[in-house]
Amino acid sequence: MTTQRFWIPVIVIWFFATAAVQAGTWTPLAHQPTFMNPPSQCAIYPNANCAPAGNPSAGGVLNANLLTDGSVLVHAVTIDDNSRARRLEFRLIPDEFGSYVNGTWKQAASIPDARSFMNPTGWAPYGFASAVLPDGRVIYEGGEYNGPLFALSSRGAVYDPVLDSWTPVSPPSFDNLYPAAPPFPRYPSPFTSQLVDAIGDAQSVVLPNGTFMLASKLSKQQALLDPKTLTWTITGTNKADVNAEEGWTLLPNGKVLTIDLELDYWFGLTPQYTPGNSELYDPETGSWTSAGNTVNILTSFPGGEIGPAVLMPNGVVFATGDQGQTAFYDSRRNKWSAGPTYPSVSIDGQARQFDSADTALALLPTGNVLISALPSFYDSFVYTKFFEFDGHDFTAEPDIPDSPFGFQISLLVLPSGQILEFDTDTDIELYTPTVRRDDQHDDDRPWYAPSVLEVPHEVSPGKTYMVRGVYLNGISQGAMEGDDWQAATNYPLVRITNRLTRHVFYSRTHDFSSMAVANHHPVTALFDVPANQENGPSLLEVVTNGVASEPIEVLVR
């Protein structure tokens, strides 16, 4: 093992120098997936006009996770000639130079009992929990819709990217508070065989110790997964309200922050609507405590939606809402303060107040935040706008060339430092942020870039090695939306570039010793050098949330 020397401060000083914002660029994938034939609204929503003509499509890619070998696993819906939906899994693989714009698609194994026109009672989830586990596998859980029907799913499965296979996971035994009255009528649906176990569009997170925690839409409980036995343990005592529509943000102290939507009132479980409370989950005690009032109200009745909340490099959570308001949570002081109001944008000569109800955001490698926003959660025929937030101000970003309707925007942070965007349209775009460089500094890496302490100076194709370093889990989870999908990338990828050919290879990483964000203590990970890795002098980088370490000289032979 060769040791890379660097200074680690004994006292961690939170410092956030925001990057000057310039307009980024949107680039469509050169090889758009062939499964993106225009799907119709009936692929997802009930009672929708199934004719594609004249309607924004509501299908294509519905979920995406960054695998630890650098490829992207997507859950997609494709429509046959008779407007019948079929669910498929694909992987986007970067080209030989590491370009995702020029990447290619490869079909992967479908989820268990994947619903198609040949199997109308199978599993076709939309709005479900997902995460990459510390061993490199991917988990899917639940679903708010099953194909065209609103039906809270209790299905789940784990994907092994090495074997290209799925293993079903039985649901936790949640004590759901499921009312008989609207807005959630009891569906006599084959897709939700046991209402008490319904997961629905639930939030999830991988805790610092690597445990996957899952909520249930209509419960005050959560559950912890044993990755070996794929069994659950109930946790989360003292939760103030049901989990419905909330999101989770992992904090530097290992706790999980959520903002209550108080949908107990919507469900008829409480006599009054009192929004504004936030809560903290402590993995040590398995219980929730209040984190105080958000100052600015980030949700509304009866909309019952909220925006995502992301941890920024200064240790402050930037939380967004559905009334144009935002708030800051200082994780060191356990204190909320009011944030700025979203900009108003002129649409057809009329000023429209934008907000983030059920939209997505991503933490850029610069530390700024890319945000998708709408003038109204229910205004599905107004184009989505994008803003970049530097911790103080919003800067309007260019529209996507084929700008999507509605709120189904999803973002994923790529190892290239770009943001993968997919939505209700039939194309996939990459956002490349632009940063004004400081001519006085040659190295533009932020202070939280992964720093490698130990890595072998020689590696061989087909062999497994260990890397040890700090900030290998990044400063934040990366990208998020809330309860409908999660796209955390706070785990290290290993990229080895041949110095002669400039060809890029990703080694599959796994067995992360920690998943804690903003962690300045050394952690370890294993990486499998691919069998086709080219021999010769190479550069090894560790990449987390699109931020790469300083390249290290290695010899492949």
XYZ file of C-alpha atoms in Angstrom:
557
model
C 0.000 0.000 0.000
C 1.195 3.499 -0.757
C 0.257 6.329 1.551
C -0.825 9.741 0.295
C -0.004 12.431 2.851
C -2.319 15.350 3.544
C -3.445 17.495 6.453
C -6.609 16.669 8.347
C -7.710 19.432 10.724
C -8.371 18.385 14.289
C -11.206 20.909 14.468
C -13.547 20.827 11.515
C -14.416 24.361 10.416
C -17.579 24.662 8.361
C -16.767 26.991 5.499
C -18.837 27.554 2.427
C -17.398 29.698 -0.328
C -20.130 29.711 -2.932
C -19.164 29.397 -6.566
C -19.970 32.263 -8.877
C -22.936 31.214 -10.958
C -22.918 31.343 -14.723
C -25.456 29.732 -17.012
C -24.940 26.009 -17.404
C -25.770 24.000 -20.486
C -28.210 21.214 -21.338
C -27.092 18.442 -23.686
C -29.335 15.608 -24.883
C -27.911 12.094 -24.880
C -26.446 11.228 -28.265
C -28.055 7.792 -28.027
C -31.528 8.296 -26.662
C -33.006 5.020 -25.414
C -35.147 3.154 -27.903
C -37.629 2.279 -25.167
C -38.607 5.966 -24.985
C -41.312 5.635 -27.617
C -43.917 8.225 -26.608
C -45.838 6.653 -23.730
C -49.285 7.894 -22.912
C -50.771 9.194 -19.697
C -52.537 5.869 -19.197
C -49.154 4.258 -18.536
C -49.184 5.769 -15.073
C -52.291 7.704 -14.166
C -55.872 6.554 -13.701
C -58.687 8.203 -15.630
C -56.268 9.860 -18.045
C -56.671 10.340 -21.746
C -54.681 7.463 -23.184
C -54.166 9.050 -26.601
C -50.562 10.322 -26.843
C -51.512 13.055 -29.320
C -51.913 16.429 -27.660
C -50.828 15.237 -24.217
C -47.436 15.450 -22.519
C -46.136 11.925 -22.211
C -46.020 10.446 -18.729
C -43.628 7.587 -18.998
C -40.155 6.746 -20.208
C -37.657 6.618 -17.356
C -39.420 6.641 -13.974
C -36.485 6.043 -11.629
C -32.680 5.990 -11.787
C -29.839 4.941 -9.482
C -26.089 5.286 -10.013
C -24.514 1.837 -9.725
C -21.080 1.536 -8.183
C -19.516 0.488 -11.500
C -20.354 3.883 -13.009
C -23.419 2.744 -14.968
C -26.946 4.025 -14.316
C -29.802 1.609 -13.603
C -33.154 2.954 -14.800
C -36.695 1.700 -14.312
C -38.654 2.476 -17.469
C -42.074 2.099 -18.987
C -42.512 1.427 -22.667
C -45.756 1.331 -24.605
C -46.685 -1.159 -27.281
C -48.692 -0.321 -30.404
C -51.940 -0.787 -28.496
C -51.032 1.712 -25.727
C -50.318 -1.089 -23.271
C -47.504 -0.525 -20.802
C -44.593 -2.798 -20.022
C -41.936 -2.300 -17.336
C -38.252 -2.850 -18.145
C -34.858 -2.165 -16.558
C -31.925 -0.710 -18.500
C -28.395 0.410 -17.745
C -26.777 3.525 -19.229
C -23.074 2.763 -19.704
C -20.567 5.604 -20.329
C -18.392 5.351 -23.428
C -14.691 4.445 -23.405
C -13.746 8.025 -22.488
C -16.201 8.212 -19.609
C -18.804 10.246 -21.508
C -22.424 9.770 -20.493
C -23.605 11.959 -23.365
C -22.202 9.334 -25.735
C -23.144 6.417 -23.492
C -25.003 3.325 -24.665
C -27.914 1.316 -23.284
C -28.029 -2.301 -22.191
C -31.159 -4.083 -21.001
C -31.006 -5.529 -17.487
C -33.115 -8.132 -15.738
C -36.680 -6.997 -15.038
C -38.076 -6.640 -11.529
C -39.915 -9.698 -10.177
C -43.336 -10.202 -11.718
C -42.853 -7.080 -13.850
C -46.208 -5.958 -15.112
C -46.858 -6.053 -18.843
C -49.836 -6.552 -21.123
C -49.153 -10.286 -20.712
C -49.176 -9.951 -16.914
C -51.736 -7.307 -15.908
C -51.649 -8.129 -12.177
C -47.890 -7.871 -11.706
C -45.695 -5.147 -10.212
C -45.441 -1.870 -12.154
C -44.483 0.706 -9.520
C -44.338 4.451 -9.911
C -43.278 6.673 -7.018
C -41.281 4.176 -4.953
C -38.322 4.104 -2.565
C -34.911 3.093 -3.886
C -31.286 3.152 -2.771
C -27.850 1.737 -3.451
C -26.815 -0.429 -0.501
C -23.275 -0.507 0.940
C -22.625 -3.880 -0.711
C -23.370 -2.383 -4.142
C -26.838 -3.880 -4.600
C -29.933 -1.760 -5.312
C -33.251 -1.970 -3.485
C -36.724 -0.999 -4.768
C -39.615 -0.794 -2.296
C -43.308 0.045 -2.668
C -45.000 2.312 -5.185
C -47.805 4.866 -5.136
C -49.224 3.721 -8.474
C -49.214 0.292 -9.996
C -49.445 0.873 -13.715
C -52.511 3.084 -14.297
C -54.063 2.443 -10.875
C -53.581 4.359 -7.667
C -52.732 1.395 -5.442
C -50.183 1.531 -2.648
C -47.825 -1.333 -3.315
C -46.203 -3.516 -0.679
C -43.792 -5.138 -3.140
C -40.011 -4.934 -2.971
C -36.870 -6.471 -4.458
C -33.077 -6.232 -4.359
C -30.989 -6.110 -7.555
C -27.553 -7.727 -7.765
C -25.648 -5.992 -10.603
C -23.007 -8.730 -10.740
C -25.505 -11.536 -11.250
C -28.014 -9.277 -13.069
C -30.809 -10.728 -10.964
C -33.529 -9.645 -8.542
C -34.498 -11.144 -5.185
C -38.008 -10.406 -3.818
C -38.246 -8.760 -0.393
C -41.234 -9.270 1.892
C -42.670 -6.014 3.328
C -42.329 -4.856 6.929
C -45.354 -5.261 9.197
C -46.325 -1.614 9.525
C -49.281 -0.502 11.641
C -50.803 1.726 8.981
C -53.437 4.304 9.912
C -55.495 3.682 6.796
C -58.794 5.610 6.816
C -61.880 4.331 5.096
C -62.786 7.806 3.819
C -61.166 9.840 1.012
C -58.632 10.970 -0.018
C -57.445 7.356 0.148
C -60.383 5.003 -0.482
C -59.725 1.350 0.138
C -58.893 -0.241 -3.171
C -59.918 -3.899 -3.498
C -56.759 -4.223 -5.558
C -54.585 -7.261 -6.239
C -51.623 -4.876 -6.162
C -52.048 -4.210 -2.433
C -52.915 -7.562 -0.955
C -52.362 -6.455 2.639
C -53.237 -2.869 3.465
C -51.444 -3.035 6.806
C -48.154 -3.643 4.965
C -48.636 -1.038 2.240
C -45.452 0.962 1.638
C -46.672 3.213 -1.162
C -44.586 6.243 -2.145
C -42.437 6.075 0.966
C -39.192 7.836 1.792
C -35.977 5.923 2.471
C -32.363 6.529 3.465
C -29.177 4.548 4.080
C -28.078 5.393 7.616
C -24.410 6.085 8.476
C -23.903 2.487 9.644
C -25.108 1.215 6.264
C -28.601 0.173 7.365
C -31.427 0.860 4.928
C -34.372 2.598 6.619
C -37.807 2.652 4.975
C -41.065 4.411 5.835
C -44.669 3.560 5.096
C -46.918 6.209 3.571
C -49.727 5.753 6.077
C -47.766 4.880 9.195
C -45.818 6.672 11.903
C -43.361 3.778 11.873
C -40.204 3.009 9.950
C -38.327 -0.233 9.389
C -34.660 -1.264 9.218
C -33.486 -3.906 6.731
C -31.093 -6.740 7.490
C -29.266 -7.000 4.127
C -28.275 -10.648 4.661
C -31.653 -12.091 5.643
C -33.754 -9.382 3.894
C -35.927 -9.113 6.985
C -37.140 -6.013 8.785
C -37.079 -4.528 12.281
C -39.626 -1.844 13.171
C -38.224 1.446 14.489
C -39.223 5.097 14.873
C -41.028 5.664 18.165
C -42.583 9.042 19.030
C -43.133 10.157 15.433
C -45.487 13.150 15.568
C -47.416 12.463 12.348
C -47.766 9.952 9.539
C -44.904 9.664 7.054
C -47.033 10.590 4.029
C -45.341 12.872 1.455
C -42.355 13.708 3.675
C -38.682 13.528 2.759
C -35.547 12.620 4.717
C -32.211 14.439 4.864
C -29.129 12.772 6.360
C -27.188 15.113 8.667
C -23.469 15.235 9.605
C -24.278 14.040 13.145
C -25.842 10.868 11.736
C -29.427 11.882 12.472
C -32.209 12.170 9.898
C -34.218 15.380 9.432
C -37.815 15.478 8.218
C -40.403 18.245 7.898
C -43.895 17.245 9.014
C -46.736 17.797 6.585
C -49.408 17.198 9.241
C -51.437 15.094 6.840
C -53.051 13.474 9.856
C -55.601 16.287 9.478
C -56.108 15.395 5.833
C -56.717 11.777 6.832
C -59.182 12.794 9.552
C -56.879 11.658 12.358
C -56.513 15.083 14.021
C -59.017 17.948 14.442
C -56.825 20.789 13.140
C -54.068 21.552 10.637
C -50.877 22.793 12.341
C -47.953 22.752 9.886
C -44.377 23.867 10.478
C -42.969 21.220 12.805
C -39.790 19.307 11.966
C -38.350 16.166 13.523
C -35.059 14.326 13.996
C -34.598 10.557 13.956
C -31.721 9.293 16.099
C -30.364 5.902 14.928
C -28.880 5.345 18.388
C -32.249 5.453 20.148
C -34.559 4.597 17.250
C -36.859 7.480 18.172
C -37.964 10.890 16.883
C -37.732 14.255 18.642
C -38.824 17.721 17.545
C -36.320 19.827 15.598
C -38.360 22.998 15.953
C -40.524 25.128 13.697
C -39.405 25.818 10.144
C -40.222 29.568 10.449
C -41.423 29.711 6.852
C -44.281 27.306 6.170
C -43.174 24.926 3.418
C -46.417 23.028 2.827
C -50.081 23.863 2.403
C -53.524 22.384 2.775
C -55.046 20.680 0.869
C -52.096 20.311 -1.523
C -50.169 18.204 0.947
C -46.857 18.465 -0.884
C -43.397 19.758 -0.051
C -40.118 20.313 -1.834
C -36.800 18.520 -1.276
C -34.294 19.499 1.427
C -30.560 19.138 0.829
C -27.543 19.412 3.132
C -25.097 22.008 1.784
C -21.316 22.085 2.392
C -21.682 24.606 5.226
C -23.679 22.116 7.302
C -26.962 23.942 6.671
C -29.977 22.206 5.150
C -31.705 24.156 2.386
C -35.394 23.177 2.519
C -37.864 24.099 -0.220
C -41.650 24.263 -0.218
C -44.812 24.501 -2.265
C -45.680 28.149 -1.541
C -42.550 29.758 -2.919
C -40.956 29.795 0.509
C -37.690 28.216 1.678
C -35.991 27.710 5.041
C -32.548 26.938 6.453
C -31.803 24.386 9.160
C -28.434 24.781 10.913
C -27.484 21.210 11.814
C -24.848 22.373 14.323
C -27.153 24.665 16.287
C -30.385 22.749 15.707
C -31.991 26.006 14.626
C -34.268 27.080 11.767
C -34.244 30.430 9.971
C -36.208 31.878 7.075
C -34.835 31.385 3.577
C -35.334 33.452 0.419
C -38.503 33.450 -1.631
C -38.474 31.791 -5.028
C -38.304 34.132 -8.018
C -41.338 35.134 -10.011
C -41.045 34.417 -13.718
C -43.011 36.041 -16.506
C -45.003 33.497 -18.508
C -47.059 34.834 -21.403
C -46.706 38.320 -19.971
C -47.942 37.315 -16.522
C -45.730 37.106 -13.423
C -45.901 33.639 -11.865
C -44.571 32.717 -8.438
C -42.497 29.534 -8.637
C -42.154 26.865 -5.951
C -40.883 23.325 -5.398
C -43.845 21.083 -4.673
C -42.849 17.502 -5.442
C -39.917 18.625 -7.587
C -36.253 17.616 -7.583
C -32.923 19.189 -6.746
C -29.262 18.160 -6.909
C -26.159 19.362 -5.099
C -23.647 20.368 -7.763
C -19.922 19.615 -7.341
C -19.451 23.367 -6.806
C -21.618 23.305 -3.686
C -24.432 25.173 -5.410
C -27.892 23.604 -5.767
C -29.694 22.936 -9.063
C -33.449 23.202 -8.501
C -36.450 22.405 -10.671
C -39.483 24.560 -9.997
C -43.082 25.125 -11.107
C -45.533 28.012 -10.777
C -48.066 25.614 -9.257
C -48.145 21.964 -8.277
C -51.379 21.540 -10.220
C -50.330 23.634 -13.234
C -49.165 20.646 -15.270
C -49.192 22.485 -18.585
C -46.579 25.077 -17.675
C -42.986 24.296 -18.459
C -40.616 23.507 -15.638
C -37.968 26.122 -14.880
C -34.532 25.568 -13.378
C -32.589 27.733 -10.952
C -29.140 27.492 -9.417
C -28.943 28.509 -5.753
C -25.591 29.605 -4.296
C -26.675 29.791 -0.674
C -27.993 33.337 -1.030
C -29.470 33.993 -4.450
C -31.326 32.203 -7.233
C -29.964 32.366 -10.779
C -32.256 31.345 -13.628
C -30.797 28.575 -15.766
C -31.632 27.801 -19.412
C -34.738 25.791 -20.175
C -34.299 22.238 -21.339
C -34.461 22.208 -25.152
C -37.492 19.926 -24.973
C -38.787 21.436 -21.762
C -41.064 19.080 -19.835
C -44.552 19.724 -18.598
C -45.565 19.079 -15.058
C -43.697 18.127 -11.941
C -42.170 14.739 -12.798
C -38.575 15.972 -12.883
C -35.849 13.638 -11.641
C -32.164 14.463 -11.216
C -29.131 12.244 -10.603
C -25.530 13.305 -9.908
C -23.064 11.564 -12.260
C -19.341 10.896 -11.685
C -18.615 13.303 -14.553
C -19.896 16.178 -12.406
C -22.949 16.483 -14.646
C -26.591 16.042 -13.651
C -28.736 13.462 -15.427
C -32.264 14.766 -15.973
C -35.255 12.650 -16.982
C -38.885 13.596 -16.907
C -42.266 13.091 -18.537
C -40.870 13.740 -21.994
C -39.217 11.287 -24.338
C -35.628 12.480 -24.112
C -32.916 12.492 -21.450
C -30.659 15.496 -20.871
C -27.413 16.242 -19.045
C -26.837 19.513 -17.194
C -23.246 20.747 -17.137
C -22.675 23.546 -14.610
C -20.365 26.421 -15.510
C -18.013 27.779 -12.850
C -16.011 30.994 -13.030
C -12.469 29.800 -12.345
C -10.069 31.544 -9.989
C -6.862 32.201 -11.934
C -4.866 32.232 -8.692
C -5.614 28.575 -8.000
C -4.814 25.712 -10.352
C -6.819 23.132 -8.415
C -10.558 23.765 -8.492
C -11.382 20.852 -6.202
C -13.547 21.822 -3.235
C -12.313 21.181 0.278
C -14.686 18.227 0.602
C -13.245 16.335 -2.376
C -12.417 12.705 -1.531
C -8.855 12.488 -0.209
C -7.151 9.130 -0.578
C -4.976 7.977 2.301
C -4.104 4.519 1.063
C -4.452 2.727 -2.258
C -2.308 0.047 -3.959
C 0.341 1.427 -6.315
C -0.120 -1.640 -8.529
C -3.386 -3.324 -9.514
C -4.285 -6.197 -11.803
C -7.416 -6.760 -13.909
C -9.959 -9.004 -12.224
C -8.571 -8.436 -8.707
C -10.114 -6.798 -5.636
C -8.392 -4.095 -3.589
C -9.125 -1.658 -0.758
C -9.079 2.137 -0.770
C -8.967 4.180 2.438
C -9.630 7.898 2.676
C -11.739 10.762 3.992
C -14.869 12.313 2.509
C -15.367 9.151 0.486
C -19.091 9.502 1.242
C -19.242 13.124 0.186
C -20.668 16.136 1.934
C -24.334 15.358 1.197
C -26.650 12.712 -0.243
C -26.463 14.283 -3.706
C -29.884 14.471 -5.376
C -33.388 13.986 -4.012
C -37.075 14.612 -4.518
C -38.660 13.413 -1.306
C -41.101 10.541 -0.945
C -41.608 9.637 -4.615
C -37.996 8.761 -5.356
C -34.524 9.040 -3.867
C -31.237 9.220 -5.780
C -28.496 9.402 -3.143
C -24.913 9.021 -4.438
C -22.968 9.416 -1.171
C -20.677 6.473 -1.849
C -17.263 6.271 -3.554
C -16.641 5.200 -7.148
C -13.149 4.289 -8.376
C -12.160 5.511 -11.836
C -8.933 4.344 -13.497
C -7.803 6.108 -16.687
C -5.072 4.666 -18.895
C -2.485 7.405 -19.499
C -1.702 6.268 -23.044
C -5.161 5.598 -24.512
C -7.094 7.934 -22.143
C -9.683 5.172 -21.862
C -11.766 5.314 -18.672
C -12.711 2.262 -16.609
C -14.818 2.165 -13.460
C -13.986 -0.444 -10.828
C -17.090 -1.740 -9.068
C -16.986 -0.568 -5.445
C -18.679 -2.294 -2.530
C -18.579 -2.981 1.208
C -18.368 0.638 2.310
C -17.377 0.901 5.976
C -19.545 4.004 6.423
C -22.308 5.913 4.663
C -22.035 9.009 6.879
C -22.080 12.333 5.035
C -19.638 15.165 5.852
C -17.482 12.602 7.627
C -13.855 13.662 8.129
C -12.871 10.292 9.633
C -11.180 7.706 7.364
C -13.431 5.064 5.813
C -12.710 2.123 3.537
C -14.202 0.553 0.440
C -13.345 -2.416 -1.750
C -13.036 -2.078 -5.517
C -12.984 -4.741 -8.218
C -10.705 -3.848 -11.125
C -12.580 -4.902 -14.290
C -11.203 -7.789 -16.306
C -10.876 -5.586 -19.392
C -8.839 -2.882 -17.621
C -5.974 -1.848 -19.915
C -2.418 -2.459 -18.746
C 0.116 0.282 -18.248
C 0.609 3.519 -16.287
C -2.760 4.883 -15.189
C -4.418 7.484 -12.988
C -6.779 6.414 -10.200
C -9.443 8.762 -8.848
C -12.097 8.322 -6.199
C -15.317 10.117 -7.155
C -18.286 10.898 -4.896
C -21.260 13.065 -5.879
C -19.408 14.122 -9.021
C -16.377 15.385 -7.064
C -13.091 13.626 -7.865
C -10.019 13.185 -5.684
C -6.559 14.201 -6.794
C -5.383 11.608 -9.390
C -2.973 8.995 -8.077
C -0.392 7.200 -10.214
C -0.982 3.442 -10.382
C 0.404 0.710 -12.596
C -1.999 -1.813 -14.080
C -0.389 -5.155 -14.912
